[in-house]
Amino acid sequence: MHITKDMISHVAALARLRFSPQEEEKYGEQLSSILDYIDMLQQVPTQPGEELVQGVSQINVWREDIPTGESVRQKIVEAFTDREGDLLKVQAVFEDRGKEEIL
Amino acid sequence: MNTQTIQELSASLEAKEVSSEDLVKASLKMIEEKNSTLHAFLEVFDDALAQAKEIDRRRAQGEALHPLAGIPIALKDNILVQGKMASAGSHMLENYRASYDATVTRRLKESGLVIMGRTNMDEFAMGSSTENSHYGPTKNPWDDTRVPGGSSGGSAAAVASGMVPLALGSDTGGSVRQPASLCGVCGLKPTYGRVSRLGLMALASSLDQIGPFAHRVEDLAWLMQVIEGQDPLDATSSVLEETSVSSLISPDIKGLRLGVPKEYFVDGMDTDVTQKVKEAIAVLERAGAEVSEVSLPHTSYALAAYYLIMPAEASSNLGRYDGLRYGHLLQDGTLIGTYEQSRTEGFGDEVKRRIMLGTFALSAGYYDAYYKKATQVRAKIKQDFDEVFQRVDAIVCPTSPCVAWKLGEKMEDPLAMYLSDIYTLSANLATIPALSIPCGFAHDLPVGLQFMARPFDESTLYRLGMTYQSLTDWHTQTP
């Protein structure tokens, strides 16, 4: 399957990645050649419903929700890249959108 | 340290003929001598000696310790040790310190093993040569112009070169077994669900398993006893019956039915590697195994299915690296811009390639034709194994189609690199256990022999491996 430059920029936007025009070309060629190889899967007769998507057969695995103290929570907070004390700083989610888009 | 089995080391520690401090100092000396060339360790933890002294102190006080207490071990850089750096070989996590212990780490600590440091790997475990590490490649201890395999190349090289007797890696498509093969050591990919994945940075969650490296199969079995078992914090981990290592002391494979898959001996394989594997099978046959040819008809589709499923799961798992929660942050004008800048700068080439491939396979219009189709083919591959395991007790085949290649040789051709995993990734797709052990040399480089067995039947792998190692001495040879 041939991956066009437009498809690369669409997928890059979905994946939150940026590429230069040269990189778009390189990734386009490499993905096209990998997908050409992968196309062999279409030769295998399969039935809908026989997908194998997980490694184990257990379902609904439950456990008690036991409080384990604050130490791990605090360390996770400390790993945050930008914060003031315990407040985690993130840029505004809606800031850059037009009024119509929000409505 | 490396000429002794883990059981012998354990006995020497117990008898106080040697201390944990002695073992750690010997390990540090080897790292000092060899790491500047091999680059197996990214970091040696500064508290390794203190850990050893603490074990020695407890032993001196007469405390009953675990048999493996005081023995040094290395961890792959994607396994969390609380308070220590864990970068997964990536620029993205260059300054990340783990917030908690992985379950395997907790179990190693509880058993008193000494965690020496973290080993090099392909970025986020994506690669087959350890050349995709942001921190530079690891070299093969047998020839430092060649790759050690990957993605757990640092752990394999650390054991092969004698820096540590034990190490852990992770195996998503062969990342323990393939470097074990290329470095001439033993490596195990346990059954999916045998070892908790909590605290292992996720690559592809339906395929990932943590696995051990050692010189001997018996040593792997000892280490597995420490790390395996159900974990309430990993819902995919399984409740296990206790496996007894002592029952393996005099293994016997008389009458064991061994299948040789005809699809694994095809054109394009290094003929010297094929020859070594066939000689190894003959050794097992002479030891009483009943060898027959079997067929796994969907083998030729495994690589294609794997290279959709793995990137699809990876693209989802790596969504968490947004620059905010941890890792590499590059502020841009908008939130989306910040995500894009942080990820574009933080991830390397191969990681971006797989995120792109996986995102494409999951995107609207392509999901059914690619991702869903691949999961249907995965079911066929598992059925192949289910059918074969009705007729035989284990499968024997090569681990890798070739020996260690030259650094840089496959870097520009992703598909050629992916093909080096062709014999290992089926076990991950089928969720079964698989073991690689050294079985000789081709072109003066180590060759690996692989065994696969039914889910949760690691003990058959141990029996086969230990029998082979009792009849041969490949595992005692060192670079």
Coordinates of C-alpha atoms in Angstrom, one line a residue:
Chain A
M1 CA 0.0 0.0 0.0
H2 CA 1.3 3.4 -0.9
I3 CA 1.3 6.0 1.9
T4 CA 0.9 9.5 0.6
K5 CA 2.4 12.6 2.2
D6 CA -1.2 13.7 3.2
M7 CA -1.7 10.4 5.0
I8 CA 1.6 10.8 6.8
S9 CA 0.6 14.3 8.0
H10 CA -2.8 13.1 9.1
V11 CA -1.4 10.1 11.1
A12 CA 1.4 12.4 12.5
A13 CA -1.3 14.8 13.8
L14 CA -3.2 11.9 15.4
A15 CA 0.0 10.6 17.0
R16 CA 1.0 14.2 18.2
L17 CA 4.3 14.1 16.2
R18 CA 5.8 16.7 13.8
F19 CA 7.9 15.9 10.8
S20 CA 9.9 18.0 8.3
P21 CA 9.0 17.5 4.6
Q22 CA 12.1 15.3 4.2
E23 CA 11.1 13.2 7.2
E24 CA 7.5 12.9 5.8
E25 CA 9.0 11.5 2.6
K26 CA 11.3 9.0 4.5
Y27 CA 8.6 7.8 6.8
G28 CA 6.2 7.5 3.9
E29 CA 8.6 5.3 1.9
Q30 CA 9.4 3.1 5.0
L31 CA 5.8 2.7 6.0
S32 CA 4.8 1.9 2.5
S33 CA 7.4 -0.9 2.2
I34 CA 6.4 -2.3 5.7
L35 CA 2.7 -2.3 4.7
D36 CA 3.5 -4.0 1.4
Y37 CA 5.0 -6.8 3.4
I38 CA 2.1 -6.8 5.9
D39 CA -0.4 -7.1 3.1
M40 CA 0.3 -10.8 3.0
L41 CA -2.1 -11.1 5.9
Q42 CA -5.0 -10.6 3.5
Q43 CA -4.2 -14.1 2.0
V44 CA -5.2 -15.8 5.3
P45 CA -8.9 -16.9 5.4
T46 CA -10.2 -15.7 8.8
Q47 CA -13.7 -15.3 10.4
P48 CA -15.0 -12.2 12.2
G49 CA -15.2 -13.0 15.9
E50 CA -12.1 -15.1 16.1
E51 CA -9.8 -12.2 17.1
L52 CA -7.1 -12.9 19.8
V53 CA -6.5 -9.6 21.5
Q54 CA -5.3 -10.5 24.9
G55 CA -2.8 -12.8 26.5
V56 CA -5.0 -14.4 29.2
S57 CA -8.5 -15.8 29.6
Q58 CA -9.2 -14.3 33.0
I59 CA -12.1 -11.8 33.1
N60 CA -13.3 -9.5 35.8
V61 CA -10.3 -9.7 38.0
W62 CA -11.0 -7.8 41.2
R63 CA -9.0 -6.8 44.2
E64 CA -9.7 -5.0 47.4
D65 CA -9.1 -1.2 47.2
I66 CA -6.7 -0.9 50.1
P67 CA -5.2 2.5 51.0
T68 CA -1.4 2.2 50.9
G69 CA -0.3 5.6 52.2
E70 CA 0.8 8.8 50.6
S71 CA 4.4 8.0 49.6
V72 CA 3.9 6.8 46.1
R73 CA 1.3 9.5 45.4
Q74 CA 3.7 12.1 46.5
K75 CA 6.5 10.7 44.3
I76 CA 4.2 10.7 41.3
V77 CA 3.4 14.3 41.9
E78 CA 7.1 15.1 42.2
A79 CA 7.7 13.5 38.8
F80 CA 5.4 16.0 37.1
T81 CA 7.5 18.3 34.9
D82 CA 5.9 21.6 35.8
R83 CA 4.2 22.4 39.1
E84 CA 3.9 24.7 42.1
G85 CA 3.9 22.7 45.3
D86 CA 1.2 20.1 44.8
L87 CA -0.5 22.0 42.0
L88 CA 0.3 20.5 38.6
K89 CA 0.6 23.1 35.8
V90 CA -0.8 22.4 32.4
Q91 CA -1.5 24.8 29.6
A92 CA -5.1 25.8 29.0
V93 CA -7.0 23.2 27.0
F94 CA -9.4 25.6 25.3
E95 CA -7.3 28.7 25.2
D96 CA -6.3 28.6 21.5
R97 CA -9.7 27.7 20.1
G98 CA -12.2 30.1 18.4
K99 CA -15.4 31.0 20.1
E100 CA -17.5 29.0 17.6
E101 CA -15.5 25.9 18.1
I102 CA -16.1 26.0 21.9
L103 CA -19.9 26.4 21.4
Chain B
M1 CA 31.7 -16.1 40.3
N2 CA 30.8 -17.0 36.7
T3 CA 32.2 -20.5 36.8
Q4 CA 29.9 -21.4 39.7
T5 CA 26.2 -22.2 39.5
I6 CA 23.8 -20.1 41.5
Q7 CA 23.3 -23.0 43.8
E8 CA 27.0 -23.2 44.4
L9 CA 27.3 -19.5 45.0
S10 CA 24.4 -19.8 47.4
A11 CA 26.1 -22.6 49.3
S12 CA 29.3 -20.6 49.6
L13 CA 27.4 -17.6 50.9
E14 CA 25.6 -19.8 53.4
A15 CA 28.8 -21.4 54.6
K16 CA 30.4 -17.9 54.9
E17 CA 33.2 -18.9 52.5
V18 CA 32.4 -15.9 50.5
S19 CA 30.4 -12.7 51.4
S20 CA 28.0 -10.8 49.4
E21 CA 30.4 -7.9 49.6
D22 CA 33.1 -10.1 47.9
L23 CA 30.6 -10.9 45.1
V24 CA 29.6 -7.3 44.6
K25 CA 33.2 -6.1 44.6
A26 CA 34.1 -8.8 42.0
S27 CA 31.1 -7.6 39.9
L28 CA 32.1 -4.0 40.2
K29 CA 35.7 -4.9 39.1
M30 CA 34.4 -6.6 36.0
I31 CA 32.2 -3.7 35.2
E32 CA 35.1 -1.3 35.7
E33 CA 37.2 -3.4 33.3
K34 CA 34.7 -4.0 30.6
N35 CA 31.9 -1.5 30.6
S36 CA 33.8 1.2 28.9
T37 CA 34.1 -1.0 25.8
L38 CA 30.8 -2.9 26.0
H39 CA 28.5 -0.3 27.4
A40 CA 26.2 -2.9 28.9
F41 CA 25.4 -0.8 32.0
L42 CA 23.9 2.6 31.7
E43 CA 24.3 3.1 35.5
V44 CA 25.8 1.2 38.4
F45 CA 23.8 2.0 41.5
D46 CA 25.9 3.7 44.2
D47 CA 24.2 1.7 47.0
A48 CA 25.1 -1.8 45.6
L49 CA 27.9 -2.3 48.2
A50 CA 25.6 -1.0 51.0
Q51 CA 23.0 -3.6 49.9
A52 CA 25.6 -6.3 50.0
K53 CA 26.9 -5.3 53.5
E54 CA 23.3 -5.3 54.8
I55 CA 22.8 -8.8 53.6
D56 CA 26.1 -9.9 55.1
R57 CA 25.2 -8.2 58.4
R58 CA 21.8 -10.1 58.5
R59 CA 23.5 -13.4 57.7
A60 CA 26.1 -12.8 60.4
Q61 CA 23.3 -12.3 62.9
G62 CA 22.0 -15.8 62.1
E63 CA 18.9 -14.6 60.1
A64 CA 17.5 -17.3 57.8
L65 CA 17.9 -15.8 54.3
H66 CA 16.6 -16.7 50.9
P67 CA 19.0 -19.0 49.0
L68 CA 19.7 -16.2 46.5
A69 CA 20.3 -13.5 49.1
G70 CA 23.5 -11.6 48.4
I71 CA 23.8 -12.5 44.7
P72 CA 24.2 -9.6 42.3
I73 CA 21.7 -9.0 39.5
A74 CA 21.3 -6.3 36.8
L75 CA 17.9 -4.9 35.6
K76 CA 17.0 -3.7 32.2
D77 CA 16.4 0.1 32.1
N78 CA 12.6 -0.3 31.7
I79 CA 12.1 -2.0 35.1
L80 CA 11.4 0.4 37.9
V81 CA 13.5 0.6 41.1
Q82 CA 12.0 3.2 43.4
G83 CA 14.1 6.4 43.6
K84 CA 16.4 5.3 40.8
M85 CA 16.6 6.6 37.3
A86 CA 14.7 4.6 34.7
S87 CA 15.0 5.9 31.1
A88 CA 14.0 2.9 28.9
G89 CA 17.0 3.9 26.7
S90 CA 15.1 7.1 25.7
H91 CA 15.8 10.8 25.7
M92 CA 12.2 11.2 26.8
L93 CA 12.9 9.8 30.2
E94 CA 16.5 11.0 30.6
N95 CA 15.8 12.5 34.0
Y96 CA 13.0 10.3 35.2
R97 CA 13.2 8.7 38.6
A98 CA 10.9 5.8 39.4
S99 CA 8.1 6.5 41.8
Y100 CA 7.7 2.9 42.9
D101 CA 9.2 -0.5 42.7
A102 CA 8.2 -2.9 40.0
T103 CA 6.7 -6.1 41.5
V104 CA 9.8 -8.1 40.3
T105 CA 12.0 -5.5 42.0
R106 CA 10.1 -5.8 45.2
R107 CA 10.4 -9.6 45.1
L108 CA 14.2 -9.4 44.4
K109 CA 14.6 -7.0 47.3
E110 CA 12.6 -9.1 49.6
S111 CA 14.7 -12.1 48.7
G112 CA 17.9 -10.1 49.3
L113 CA 19.4 -10.1 45.8
V114 CA 21.7 -7.1 45.2
I115 CA 20.5 -4.8 42.4
M116 CA 23.7 -3.7 40.7
G117 CA 22.3 -1.2 38.2
R118 CA 20.4 -0.7 35.0
T119 CA 21.4 -2.0 31.6
N120 CA 21.2 -0.6 28.2
M121 CA 18.4 -1.3 25.8
D122 CA 16.7 -0.3 22.5
E123 CA 14.6 2.8 23.2
F124 CA 11.3 1.6 24.9
A125 CA 12.4 -2.0 23.9
M126 CA 11.9 -1.3 20.2
G127 CA 14.7 -2.9 18.4
S128 CA 16.7 -6.1 17.9
S129 CA 20.3 -4.8 18.3
T130 CA 20.4 -2.3 21.2
E131 CA 21.5 0.3 18.6
N132 CA 18.3 2.3 19.1
S133 CA 19.4 3.4 22.6
H134 CA 19.6 7.1 23.0
Y135 CA 22.8 6.5 25.0
G136 CA 24.7 4.7 22.3
P137 CA 24.9 1.0 21.4
T138 CA 26.0 -2.0 23.5
K139 CA 28.7 -4.2 22.0
N140 CA 28.8 -7.9 21.8
P141 CA 31.2 -9.4 24.3
W142 CA 32.4 -12.0 21.7
D143 CA 33.3 -9.3 19.1
D144 CA 32.9 -5.7 20.0
T145 CA 32.4 -4.7 16.3
R146 CA 29.1 -6.6 16.5
V147 CA 25.7 -6.1 18.1
P148 CA 24.6 -8.0 21.2
G149 CA 21.0 -8.4 19.8
G150 CA 18.1 -6.6 21.5
S151 CA 16.2 -5.1 22.9
S152 CA 17.7 -6.4 26.2
G153 CA 21.2 -6.3 24.8
G154 CA 22.7 -4.7 27.9
S155 CA 21.4 -7.4 30.2
A156 CA 22.6 -10.2 27.8
A157 CA 26.1 -8.6 27.4
A158 CA 26.4 -8.0 31.2
V159 CA 25.9 -11.7 31.9
A160 CA 27.9 -13.0 29.0
S161 CA 30.9 -10.8 29.9
G162 CA 30.8 -11.9 33.5
M163 CA 29.8 -8.5 35.0
V164 CA 26.9 -10.2 36.8
P165 CA 25.7 -13.8 37.1
L166 CA 22.0 -12.9 36.7
A167 CA 20.0 -10.2 34.9
L168 CA 16.4 -9.4 34.0
G169 CA 15.2 -8.2 30.6
S170 CA 11.8 -8.0 28.9
D171 CA 10.6 -10.0 25.9
T172 CA 7.8 -8.7 23.7
G173 CA 8.8 -10.4 20.4
G174 CA 12.2 -12.0 21.4
S175 CA 13.9 -9.3 23.3
V176 CA 15.3 -11.7 25.9
R177 CA 15.9 -14.8 23.8
Q178 CA 17.4 -13.2 20.7
P179 CA 20.2 -11.3 22.6
A180 CA 20.7 -14.4 24.8
S181 CA 21.3 -16.3 21.5
L182 CA 23.7 -13.7 20.1
C183 CA 25.6 -13.3 23.3
G184 CA 25.9 -17.1 24.2
V185 CA 23.8 -17.1 27.4
C186 CA 20.5 -18.6 28.5
G187 CA 17.3 -16.5 28.3
L188 CA 13.7 -17.3 29.1
K189 CA 10.4 -15.8 28.0
P190 CA 7.9 -17.0 30.5
T191 CA 4.3 -17.8 29.7
Y192 CA 2.3 -14.6 29.5
G193 CA 0.9 -14.1 33.0
R194 CA 3.6 -16.0 34.9
V195 CA 5.5 -12.8 35.9
S196 CA 3.8 -9.5 37.0
R197 CA 4.2 -6.6 34.5
L198 CA 3.6 -4.0 37.2
G199 CA 6.5 -1.5 37.0
L200 CA 7.7 -2.7 33.6
M201 CA 7.3 0.2 31.1
A202 CA 4.7 -1.1 28.7
L203 CA 5.5 -1.7 25.0
A204 CA 2.7 -4.1 23.9
S205 CA 0.7 -5.1 26.8
S206 CA -0.7 -8.4 25.4
L207 CA 2.8 -9.6 24.5
D208 CA 5.2 -8.2 27.2
Q209 CA 6.8 -10.5 29.8
I210 CA 9.8 -10.0 32.0
G211 CA 12.4 -12.8 31.7
P212 CA 15.7 -13.8 33.2
F213 CA 19.3 -14.2 31.8
A214 CA 21.9 -16.6 33.3
H215 CA 24.7 -18.9 32.2
R216 CA 22.7 -22.0 33.1
V217 CA 19.1 -23.1 32.8
E218 CA 19.1 -24.3 36.4
D219 CA 20.0 -20.7 37.4
L220 CA 17.1 -19.3 35.4
A221 CA 14.8 -21.7 37.2
W222 CA 16.1 -20.4 40.6
L223 CA 15.6 -16.8 39.6
M224 CA 12.1 -17.5 38.2
Q225 CA 11.1 -18.8 41.6
V226 CA 11.8 -15.4 43.0
I227 CA 10.0 -13.3 40.4
E228 CA 7.0 -15.4 39.3
G229 CA 3.6 -15.5 40.8
Q230 CA 0.2 -13.8 40.9
D231 CA 0.1 -10.1 41.7
P232 CA -3.1 -8.3 42.7
L233 CA -1.7 -5.2 40.9
D234 CA -1.4 -6.9 37.5
A235 CA -4.8 -8.4 36.5
T236 CA -3.2 -10.5 33.8
S237 CA -0.9 -12.3 36.2
S238 CA -1.9 -15.9 37.0
V239 CA -2.2 -17.9 40.1
L240 CA 0.5 -20.6 39.9
E241 CA 1.2 -23.9 41.4
E242 CA 4.5 -23.9 43.2
T243 CA 7.3 -25.2 40.9
S244 CA 10.0 -27.1 42.7
V245 CA 13.5 -26.4 41.4
S246 CA 14.9 -29.3 43.4
S247 CA 12.7 -31.7 41.4
L248 CA 14.9 -30.7 38.4
I249 CA 18.2 -31.8 40.0
S250 CA 18.5 -35.0 37.8
P251 CA 16.4 -34.2 34.8
D252 CA 15.4 -36.9 32.4
I253 CA 14.0 -36.5 28.9
K254 CA 13.5 -40.2 28.0
G255 CA 10.3 -40.5 25.9
L256 CA 9.8 -36.7 25.8
R257 CA 8.2 -35.9 22.4
L258 CA 10.0 -33.1 20.6
G259 CA 8.6 -31.5 17.5
V260 CA 10.8 -29.8 14.9
P261 CA 8.7 -27.3 12.9
K262 CA 9.5 -27.7 9.2
E263 CA 8.7 -24.0 8.6
Y264 CA 11.6 -23.0 10.8
F265 CA 14.3 -24.5 8.5
V266 CA 13.9 -22.5 5.3
D267 CA 16.0 -20.8 2.7
G268 CA 17.7 -17.6 3.8
M269 CA 18.8 -19.1 7.1
D270 CA 22.5 -19.2 7.8
T271 CA 23.5 -22.8 6.9
D272 CA 26.1 -22.9 9.7
V273 CA 23.5 -22.0 12.2
T274 CA 21.1 -24.7 10.9
Q275 CA 23.9 -27.2 11.2
K276 CA 24.6 -26.4 14.9
V277 CA 20.8 -26.6 15.7
K278 CA 20.6 -30.0 14.0
E279 CA 23.6 -31.2 16.0
A280 CA 21.9 -30.1 19.2
I281 CA 18.7 -31.9 18.3
A282 CA 20.8 -35.1 17.7
V283 CA 22.2 -34.7 21.2
L284 CA 18.7 -34.6 22.6
E285 CA 17.6 -37.6 20.5
R286 CA 20.5 -39.6 21.9
A287 CA 19.4 -38.6 25.4
G288 CA 16.1 -40.3 24.8
A289 CA 13.8 -37.6 23.3
E290 CA 11.5 -38.8 20.5
V291 CA 12.0 -36.3 17.7
S292 CA 9.5 -35.8 14.9
E293 CA 8.7 -33.2 12.3
V294 CA 5.7 -31.0 12.9
S295 CA 4.0 -28.2 11.0
L296 CA 3.0 -24.7 12.1
P297 CA 1.4 -23.6 8.8
H298 CA 0.8 -19.9 9.7
T299 CA 4.5 -19.3 10.6
S300 CA 5.1 -17.2 7.5
Y301 CA 2.4 -14.7 8.6
A302 CA 3.6 -14.3 12.2
L303 CA 6.0 -11.4 11.5
A304 CA 3.4 -9.4 9.6
A305 CA 0.8 -10.0 12.3
Y306 CA 3.3 -9.0 15.0
Y307 CA 4.4 -5.8 13.2
L308 CA 0.8 -4.6 13.3
I309 CA -0.3 -5.7 16.8
M310 CA 2.9 -4.6 18.6
P311 CA 3.0 -1.1 17.1
A312 CA -0.7 -0.7 17.6
E313 CA -0.5 -1.5 21.3
A314 CA 2.7 0.6 21.5
S315 CA 1.2 3.7 19.9
S316 CA -1.5 3.5 22.6
N317 CA 0.8 2.8 25.5
L318 CA 3.3 5.6 24.5
G319 CA 0.4 8.1 24.5
R320 CA 1.2 8.7 28.1
Y321 CA 4.5 10.4 27.2
D322 CA 3.1 13.9 26.7
G323 CA 5.9 15.8 28.4
L324 CA 3.6 16.7 31.3
R325 CA 3.4 13.8 33.7
Y326 CA 7.1 12.9 33.5
G327 CA 10.0 13.2 31.1
H328 CA 10.9 15.6 28.4
L329 CA 8.9 18.8 28.3
L330 CA 9.2 21.4 25.6
Q331 CA 6.7 24.3 26.0
D332 CA 5.1 25.5 22.8
G333 CA 2.4 28.1 22.3
T334 CA -0.5 25.7 22.8
L335 CA -1.2 22.5 24.6
I336 CA -1.2 20.5 21.4
G337 CA 1.9 22.2 20.3
T338 CA 3.6 21.3 23.6
Y339 CA 2.6 17.6 23.2
E340 CA 4.0 17.6 19.7
Q341 CA 7.2 19.4 20.5
S342 CA 7.9 17.2 23.6
R343 CA 7.2 13.9 21.8
T344 CA 9.0 14.9 18.5
E345 CA 12.2 15.9 20.5
G346 CA 11.9 13.1 23.1
F347 CA 11.4 10.1 20.9
G348 CA 14.0 8.5 18.6
D349 CA 13.5 7.4 15.0
E350 CA 12.4 3.8 15.5
V351 CA 9.9 4.7 18.2
K352 CA 8.3 7.3 15.9
R353 CA 8.2 4.8 13.1
R354 CA 6.3 2.3 15.2
I355 CA 4.0 4.9 16.7
M356 CA 3.2 6.0 13.1
L357 CA 2.6 2.4 12.0
G358 CA 0.5 1.6 15.0
T359 CA -1.5 4.8 14.8
F360 CA -2.2 4.2 11.1
A361 CA -3.3 0.6 11.8
L362 CA -5.8 1.8 14.4
S363 CA -7.1 4.8 12.4
A364 CA -10.5 5.2 11.0
G365 CA -10.8 3.3 7.7
Y366 CA -7.8 1.0 8.3
Y367 CA -8.7 -0.6 11.6
D368 CA -10.6 -3.6 10.2
A369 CA -8.2 -4.3 7.3
Y370 CA -5.0 -4.1 9.4
Y371 CA -5.3 -4.3 13.2
K372 CA -8.4 -6.6 13.3
K373 CA -7.1 -8.8 10.5
A374 CA -3.8 -9.2 12.4
T375 CA -5.6 -10.3 15.6
Q376 CA -7.5 -12.9 13.6
V377 CA -4.3 -14.2 12.2
R378 CA -2.8 -14.2 15.7
A379 CA -5.7 -16.6 16.7
K380 CA -4.7 -18.9 13.8
I381 CA -1.0 -18.9 14.9
K382 CA -2.1 -19.9 18.5
Q383 CA -4.3 -22.7 17.0
D384 CA -1.2 -24.0 15.2
F385 CA 0.6 -24.4 18.5
D386 CA -2.4 -25.8 20.3
E387 CA -2.7 -28.6 17.6
V388 CA 1.1 -29.3 17.6
F389 CA 1.1 -29.6 21.5
Q390 CA -1.5 -32.4 21.3
R391 CA 1.2 -34.5 19.5
V392 CA 4.4 -33.3 21.1
D393 CA 5.5 -32.0 24.5
A394 CA 7.9 -29.3 23.3
I395 CA 9.1 -27.7 20.1
V396 CA 12.8 -27.3 19.3
C397 CA 14.1 -24.8 16.7
P398 CA 16.7 -22.0 16.2
T399 CA 16.4 -18.8 18.2
S400 CA 17.7 -16.5 15.5
P401 CA 18.2 -17.1 11.8
C402 CA 21.8 -15.6 12.0
V403 CA 24.6 -14.9 14.4
A404 CA 25.5 -11.4 15.7
W405 CA 25.8 -8.9 12.8
K406 CA 28.1 -5.9 12.4
L407 CA 27.1 -2.6 14.2
G408 CA 25.2 -0.5 11.7
E409 CA 24.6 -3.2 9.2
K410 CA 20.8 -3.3 9.5
M411 CA 20.1 0.2 10.7
E412 CA 18.9 1.6 7.4
D413 CA 16.6 -1.3 6.6
P414 CA 13.8 -1.7 9.2
L415 CA 12.4 -4.8 7.6
A416 CA 15.7 -6.6 7.6
M417 CA 16.1 -5.8 11.3
Y418 CA 12.5 -7.1 12.0
L419 CA 13.3 -10.4 10.2
S420 CA 15.9 -11.2 12.9
D421 CA 12.9 -11.9 15.3
I422 CA 11.2 -14.3 12.9
Y423 CA 11.7 -17.4 15.2
T424 CA 11.0 -15.7 18.5
L425 CA 7.9 -13.6 18.1
S426 CA 5.4 -16.5 17.5
A427 CA 5.8 -17.5 21.2
N428 CA 4.7 -14.1 22.3
L429 CA 1.7 -14.1 19.9
A430 CA 0.7 -17.6 21.2
T431 CA 1.5 -16.6 24.9
I432 CA 3.6 -19.7 25.4
P433 CA 6.9 -20.0 27.3
A434 CA 10.2 -20.2 25.3
L435 CA 13.8 -20.7 26.2
S436 CA 17.0 -20.0 24.4
I437 CA 20.3 -21.7 25.3
P438 CA 23.7 -21.7 23.7
C439 CA 24.4 -24.7 21.4
G440 CA 27.7 -23.9 19.7
F441 CA 29.4 -21.5 17.4
A442 CA 29.1 -20.5 13.8
H443 CA 31.6 -18.0 12.3
D444 CA 33.2 -18.0 15.8
L445 CA 30.0 -16.5 17.2
P446 CA 27.4 -18.0 19.6
V447 CA 24.3 -19.9 18.2
G448 CA 21.1 -20.2 20.2
L449 CA 18.8 -23.2 20.4
Q450 CA 15.2 -22.5 21.3
F451 CA 12.6 -24.6 23.1
M452 CA 8.9 -23.8 23.3
A453 CA 6.2 -25.6 25.4
R454 CA 2.6 -25.4 26.4
P455 CA 1.4 -22.5 28.5
F456 CA 2.7 -22.7 32.1
D457 CA 4.8 -25.7 31.3
E458 CA 8.2 -24.0 31.9
S459 CA 9.3 -27.2 33.8
T460 CA 9.5 -29.1 30.5
L461 CA 11.8 -26.3 29.1
Y462 CA 14.0 -26.6 32.3
R463 CA 14.2 -30.4 31.9
L464 CA 15.2 -30.0 28.2
G465 CA 17.7 -27.2 28.8
M466 CA 19.3 -28.8 31.9
T467 CA 19.6 -32.2 30.2
Y468 CA 21.3 -30.6 27.2
Q469 CA 23.7 -28.6 29.4
S470 CA 24.5 -31.8 31.4
L471 CA 25.7 -33.4 28.1
T472 CA 27.5 -30.4 26.5
D473 CA 29.7 -27.5 27.7
W474 CA 28.8 -24.6 25.4
H475 CA 27.3 -22.7 28.4
T476 CA 30.7 -22.8 30.2
Q477 CA 32.6 -21.0 27.4
T478 CA 33.2 -17.4 27.9
P479 CA 34.4 -14.6 25.6

